[in-house]
Structure formats: structure tokens, C-alpha cells
CSV table of C-alpha atoms in Angstrom, one decimal:
chain,number,residue,atom,x,y,z
A,1,MET,CA,-3.6,7.5,20.4
A,2,SER,CA,0.0,8.7,20.3
A,3,PHE,CA,-0.2,10.0,16.7
A,4,ASP,CA,-2.5,12.8,16.0
A,5,PHE,CA,-4.3,12.0,12.7
A,6,THR,CA,-6.8,14.9,13.0
A,7,ASN,CA,-5.4,17.2,10.2
A,8,LEU,CA,-4.5,14.3,7.9
A,9,LYS,CA,-8.0,12.8,8.3
A,10,SER,CA,-9.7,16.1,7.6
A,11,ASN,CA,-7.5,16.8,4.6
A,12,LEU,CA,-8.1,13.3,3.1
A,13,GLU,CA,-11.9,13.7,3.6
A,14,GLU,CA,-11.7,17.1,1.9
A,15,LYS,CA,-10.1,15.3,-1.1
A,16,GLY,CA,-13.0,12.8,-1.3
A,17,TYR,CA,-11.7,9.8,0.6
A,18,LYS,CA,-13.5,7.9,3.3
A,19,VAL,CA,-11.2,7.7,6.3
A,20,SER,CA,-11.2,5.3,9.3
A,21,VAL,CA,-8.7,5.5,12.2
A,22,PHE,CA,-7.6,2.7,14.4
A,23,ASP,CA,-5.1,2.4,17.3
A,24,THR,CA,-3.9,-1.1,16.4
A,25,LYS,CA,-3.4,-3.2,13.3
A,26,GLU,CA,-5.6,-6.0,14.8
A,27,LYS,CA,-8.6,-3.6,15.1
A,28,ALA,CA,-8.0,-2.4,11.6
A,29,ALA,CA,-7.8,-5.9,10.2
A,30,GLU,CA,-11.0,-6.9,11.9
A,31,TYR,CA,-12.7,-3.9,10.5
A,32,ILE,CA,-11.6,-4.6,6.9
A,33,ASP,CA,-12.6,-8.2,7.3
A,34,SER,CA,-16.1,-7.2,8.4
A,35,GLN,CA,-16.5,-5.0,5.3
A,36,ILE,CA,-15.7,-7.5,2.6
A,37,ASP,CA,-17.5,-10.8,2.1
A,38,GLY,CA,-17.9,-13.0,-1.0
A,39,LYS,CA,-15.8,-10.8,-3.1
A,40,THR,CA,-12.7,-11.1,-5.3
A,41,VAL,CA,-9.9,-9.2,-3.5
A,42,GLY,CA,-6.5,-8.2,-4.8
A,43,PHE,CA,-3.5,-7.4,-2.7
A,44,GLY,CA,-0.6,-5.2,-3.6
A,45,GLY,CA,2.9,-6.1,-2.5
A,46,SER,CA,3.0,-5.0,1.1
A,47,VAL,CA,4.8,-5.8,4.3
A,48,THR,CA,2.1,-3.9,6.2
A,49,LEU,CA,-0.6,-6.4,5.0
A,50,HIS,CA,1.7,-9.3,6.1
A,51,GLU,CA,2.0,-7.7,9.6
A,52,MET,CA,-1.8,-7.3,9.8
A,53,GLY,CA,-2.4,-11.0,9.0
A,54,LEU,CA,-5.1,-9.8,6.5
A,55,PHE,CA,-4.7,-12.5,3.9
A,56,LYS,CA,-5.7,-15.3,6.2
A,57,LEU,CA,-8.7,-13.4,7.5
A,58,LEU,CA,-10.1,-12.4,4.1
A,59,ALA,CA,-9.2,-15.7,2.3
A,60,SER,CA,-11.6,-17.6,4.6
A,61,HIS,CA,-14.6,-16.0,3.0
A,62,ASN,CA,-13.4,-14.3,-0.2
A,63,MET,CA,-11.2,-15.2,-3.2
A,64,VAL,CA,-8.0,-13.3,-2.5
A,65,TYR,CA,-5.2,-12.9,-5.1
A,66,TRP,CA,-1.8,-12.0,-3.9
A,67,HIS,CA,1.5,-12.8,-5.5
A,68,ASP,CA,3.1,-13.3,-2.1
A,69,GLU,CA,0.6,-16.1,-1.5
A,70,LYS,CA,0.0,-17.2,-5.1
A,71,PRO,CA,-2.0,-20.3,-5.9
A,72,GLU,CA,0.0,-23.4,-7.1
A,73,ASN,CA,-1.7,-23.3,-10.5
A,74,MET,CA,-0.9,-19.6,-11.2
A,75,THR,CA,2.4,-17.7,-11.9
A,76,ALA,CA,3.2,-14.6,-10.0
A,77,MET,CA,2.3,-12.5,-13.1
A,78,GLU,CA,-1.0,-14.2,-13.5
A,79,THR,CA,-1.7,-13.6,-9.8
A,80,ARG,CA,-0.9,-10.0,-10.1
A,81,THR,CA,-3.2,-9.6,-13.1
A,82,ALA,CA,-6.0,-11.4,-11.3
A,83,ALA,CA,-5.4,-9.1,-8.3
A,84,ALA,CA,-5.6,-6.0,-10.5
A,85,ARG,CA,-8.9,-7.1,-11.9
A,86,ALA,CA,-10.5,-8.0,-8.6
A,87,GLU,CA,-13.6,-6.2,-7.2
A,88,ILE,CA,-11.7,-4.9,-4.2
A,89,TYR,CA,-8.0,-3.9,-4.0
A,90,ILE,CA,-6.0,-3.5,-0.9
A,91,SER,CA,-2.5,-2.0,-0.6
A,92,SER,CA,-0.4,0.1,1.7
A,93,VAL,CA,1.5,3.3,0.7
A,94,ASN,CA,5.1,4.3,0.6
A,95,GLY,CA,4.4,7.9,1.8
A,96,ILE,CA,1.6,10.2,2.5
A,97,SER,CA,1.7,14.0,3.2
A,98,GLU,CA,-0.2,15.8,5.9
A,99,LYS,CA,-2.2,17.4,3.1
A,100,GLY,CA,-3.3,14.0,1.9
A,101,GLU,CA,-1.0,13.5,-1.2
A,102,ILE,CA,-0.4,9.7,-1.5
A,103,VAL,CA,2.9,8.5,-2.9
A,104,ASN,CA,3.8,5.0,-4.2
A,105,ILE,CA,6.8,3.6,-6.0
A,106,ASP,CA,6.5,0.3,-7.9
A,107,ASN,CA,8.5,-2.1,-10.0
A,108,THR,CA,6.2,-4.1,-12.2
A,109,GLY,CA,3.5,-1.4,-12.0
A,110,ASN,CA,0.7,-3.7,-11.0
A,111,ARG,CA,0.2,-2.0,-7.6
A,112,VAL,CA,0.1,1.6,-8.8
A,113,ALA,CA,-2.1,0.6,-11.8
A,114,ALA,CA,-4.7,-1.1,-9.6
A,115,ILE,CA,-4.7,1.6,-7.0
A,116,SER,CA,-5.4,4.2,-9.8
A,117,TYR,CA,-8.0,2.3,-11.9
A,118,GLY,CA,-10.1,-0.9,-12.0
A,119,PRO,CA,-11.5,-2.1,-8.7
A,120,GLU,CA,-14.9,-1.1,-7.3
A,121,LYS,CA,-13.2,-0.1,-4.1
A,122,VAL,CA,-9.6,0.5,-3.0
A,123,TYR,CA,-8.4,0.3,0.6
A,124,LEU,CA,-5.1,2.0,1.4
A,125,VAL,CA,-3.6,1.0,4.8
A,126,VAL,CA,-1.3,3.6,6.4
A,127,GLY,CA,0.8,3.2,9.5
A,128,SER,CA,1.8,6.4,11.3
A,129,ASN,CA,5.4,6.0,10.1
A,130,LYS,CA,4.3,6.7,6.5
A,131,VAL,CA,3.1,10.2,7.3
A,132,ALA,CA,5.4,13.1,6.1
A,133,ALA,CA,5.1,16.8,6.4
A,134,ASP,CA,4.5,17.6,2.7
A,135,CYS,CA,4.5,15.9,-0.7
A,136,GLU,CA,8.2,16.5,-1.2
A,137,ALA,CA,8.9,14.8,2.1
A,138,ALA,CA,6.5,11.9,1.3
A,139,LEU,CA,8.3,11.4,-2.1
A,140,PHE,CA,11.7,11.5,-0.3
A,141,ARG,CA,10.5,8.9,2.1
A,142,ALA,CA,9.2,6.6,-0.6
A,143,ARG,CA,12.5,6.8,-2.5
A,144,ASN,CA,15.1,6.9,0.3
A,145,VAL,CA,13.4,4.8,3.0
A,146,ALA,CA,10.8,2.5,1.6
A,147,ALA,CA,12.4,1.6,-1.7
A,148,PRO,CA,15.9,0.6,-0.2
A,149,LEU,CA,14.2,-1.5,2.5
A,150,ASN,CA,12.0,-3.2,0.0
A,151,ALA,CA,15.0,-3.9,-2.3
A,152,LYS,CA,16.9,-5.4,0.6
A,153,ARG,CA,13.9,-7.5,1.5
A,154,LEU,CA,13.8,-8.8,-2.0
A,155,ASN,CA,17.5,-9.5,-2.1
A,156,ARG,CA,18.1,-7.2,-5.1
A,157,LYS,CA,21.6,-6.3,-6.2
A,158,THR,CA,21.4,-2.5,-6.1
A,159,PRO,CA,23.4,0.3,-4.6
A,160,CYS,CA,20.7,1.1,-2.1
A,161,THR,CA,20.7,-2.5,-0.8
A,162,ALA,CA,24.5,-2.5,-0.5
A,163,ASN,CA,24.6,0.8,1.4
A,164,GLY,CA,21.2,0.9,2.9
A,165,ASP,CA,21.1,4.6,3.1
A,166,LYS,CA,19.3,6.2,0.1
A,167,CYS,CA,18.2,6.0,-3.5
A,168,TYR,CA,21.1,6.2,-6.0
A,169,ASP,CA,18.9,6.5,-9.1
A,170,CYS,CA,20.8,3.5,-10.3
A,171,LYS,CA,20.8,1.7,-13.7
A,172,SER,CA,20.9,-1.8,-12.1
A,173,PRO,CA,18.7,-4.3,-14.0
A,174,GLU,CA,17.4,-5.3,-10.5
A,175,ARG,CA,16.2,-1.8,-9.7
A,176,ILE,CA,12.7,-1.9,-8.2
A,177,CYS,CA,11.8,1.8,-8.3
A,178,ARG,CA,10.5,2.1,-11.9
A,179,ASN,CA,7.0,3.6,-11.5
A,180,LEU,CA,5.9,6.6,-9.5
A,181,SER,CA,2.3,7.4,-8.5
A,182,ILE,CA,1.1,10.5,-6.7
A,183,LEU,CA,-2.6,10.7,-5.9
A,184,TRP,CA,-3.2,14.5,-5.4
A,185,ILE,CA,-6.9,13.9,-4.9
A,186,LYS,CA,-9.3,10.9,-5.0
A,187,PRO,CA,-9.5,9.4,-8.5
A,188,THR,CA,-13.0,9.2,-10.0
A,189,GLY,CA,-14.7,5.9,-10.8
A,190,ALA,CA,-14.2,4.0,-7.6
A,191,GLU,CA,-14.7,4.2,-3.8
A,192,TYR,CA,-11.5,4.8,-1.8
A,193,GLU,CA,-11.1,4.3,2.0
A,194,ILE,CA,-7.9,5.2,3.8
A,195,ILE,CA,-7.2,3.1,6.9
A,196,LEU,CA,-5.0,5.1,9.3
A,197,ILE,CA,-3.3,3.0,12.1
A,198,ASP,CA,-1.5,4.4,15.1
A,199,GLU,CA,1.4,1.9,14.7
A,200,HIS,CA,4.6,1.7,12.7
A,201,LEU,CA,3.8,-0.7,10.0
A,202,GLY,CA,5.8,-1.9,7.0
A,203,TYR,CA,8.4,0.3,5.3
């Protein structure tokens, strides 16, 4: 592997997380698919999950709720609610520090809420590009790299989309960075598994 996850893996395990490391997104997707069967599964908004092709794999033998692939008889909000109440929740992250602090910025709040509380198990998928030196750098990455790219992907009319360089802490009604979550240590009440992948994935 080209990225050394040794310290991050050790720090995450010390914080109570189960950690699995893969050199490709395909191997990681196969692993997750092998672990979940006959469950209700919720997905958070994530380019990484798209790139992994995970929805198609899991939907063949689970009931998967994802607002990016919403059923015809459900609204996006209904799908988000069903996802948050699923037995298993899967998401990526916007930034993670070498010490294991996990940072996410959200708009509606469904993703940060479900990551923090509700499911029996949470999987967080992390490409090597999401790793930052410390919590401050992980937060900087979430605000100034991930959020502007996501706003652009969603065609939002915001300063960060127009300029593509940083967060402007704007007051635009189309602003997507409205909720901030930092997991300093594994929350109680659920099992968490961090999937580290030695590829650049998502934003």
C-alpha cells in the first residue's frame, strides 16, 4: 500500500472502533457486502459510496434506503428518514485526523444524526485523501475542500461554488454546510467499523 495507515488504525482502535484496511475500493465493497445480509441499510450522501458501487451490491440482498437512489413511492426526505432508522448505516467522512477524530459537515443533518445515534452498526468509509494531520486540519479540509466540491456537485448558488477555493461562511439560502459533527471517540450504543481504503475517493 502506498499510504501508511498504521498510526491511524492504532489510534482508531484505541478509541474503540473496529478498523479494516483495504488497498482498493472493490475489495472494500466486497467485504462490506459479505458482512451485511437481510438487513435494512441506510446510506448517507456520499460520492465515495457511488464510486464503490455499493448500493447495487447491497440492494440485491438487503433493503437499502438512499436519497440518491430513492424509491419511486418515497420522497427524498422520507428516504432520508428511513435511512436514519435502518439497522445498518453507511457513510463516508469529510475529514479524519491521524489521531482518529472524525469530522463531518452536513446540510439537512440526516447524515450526522444517523452516524451519531440510531443504527445497530455504523460503517464509515475513508479514502486516503480524507486523512489530515490533526483535528484542526481535518476540519479545515471538511470546510474548504469537501464542502465547496459538494456544493458544486449539487449546483448550489454559493460563493464557494462560484470561486471553488474555500468556505466563505456565507449566508446564502443554498448553503450546504449547516451542521458540524466531530467524533472525538467512538459513541456508545452502537458498533462502529472504520473502513480505510488506500485510494483517493470522494471529496
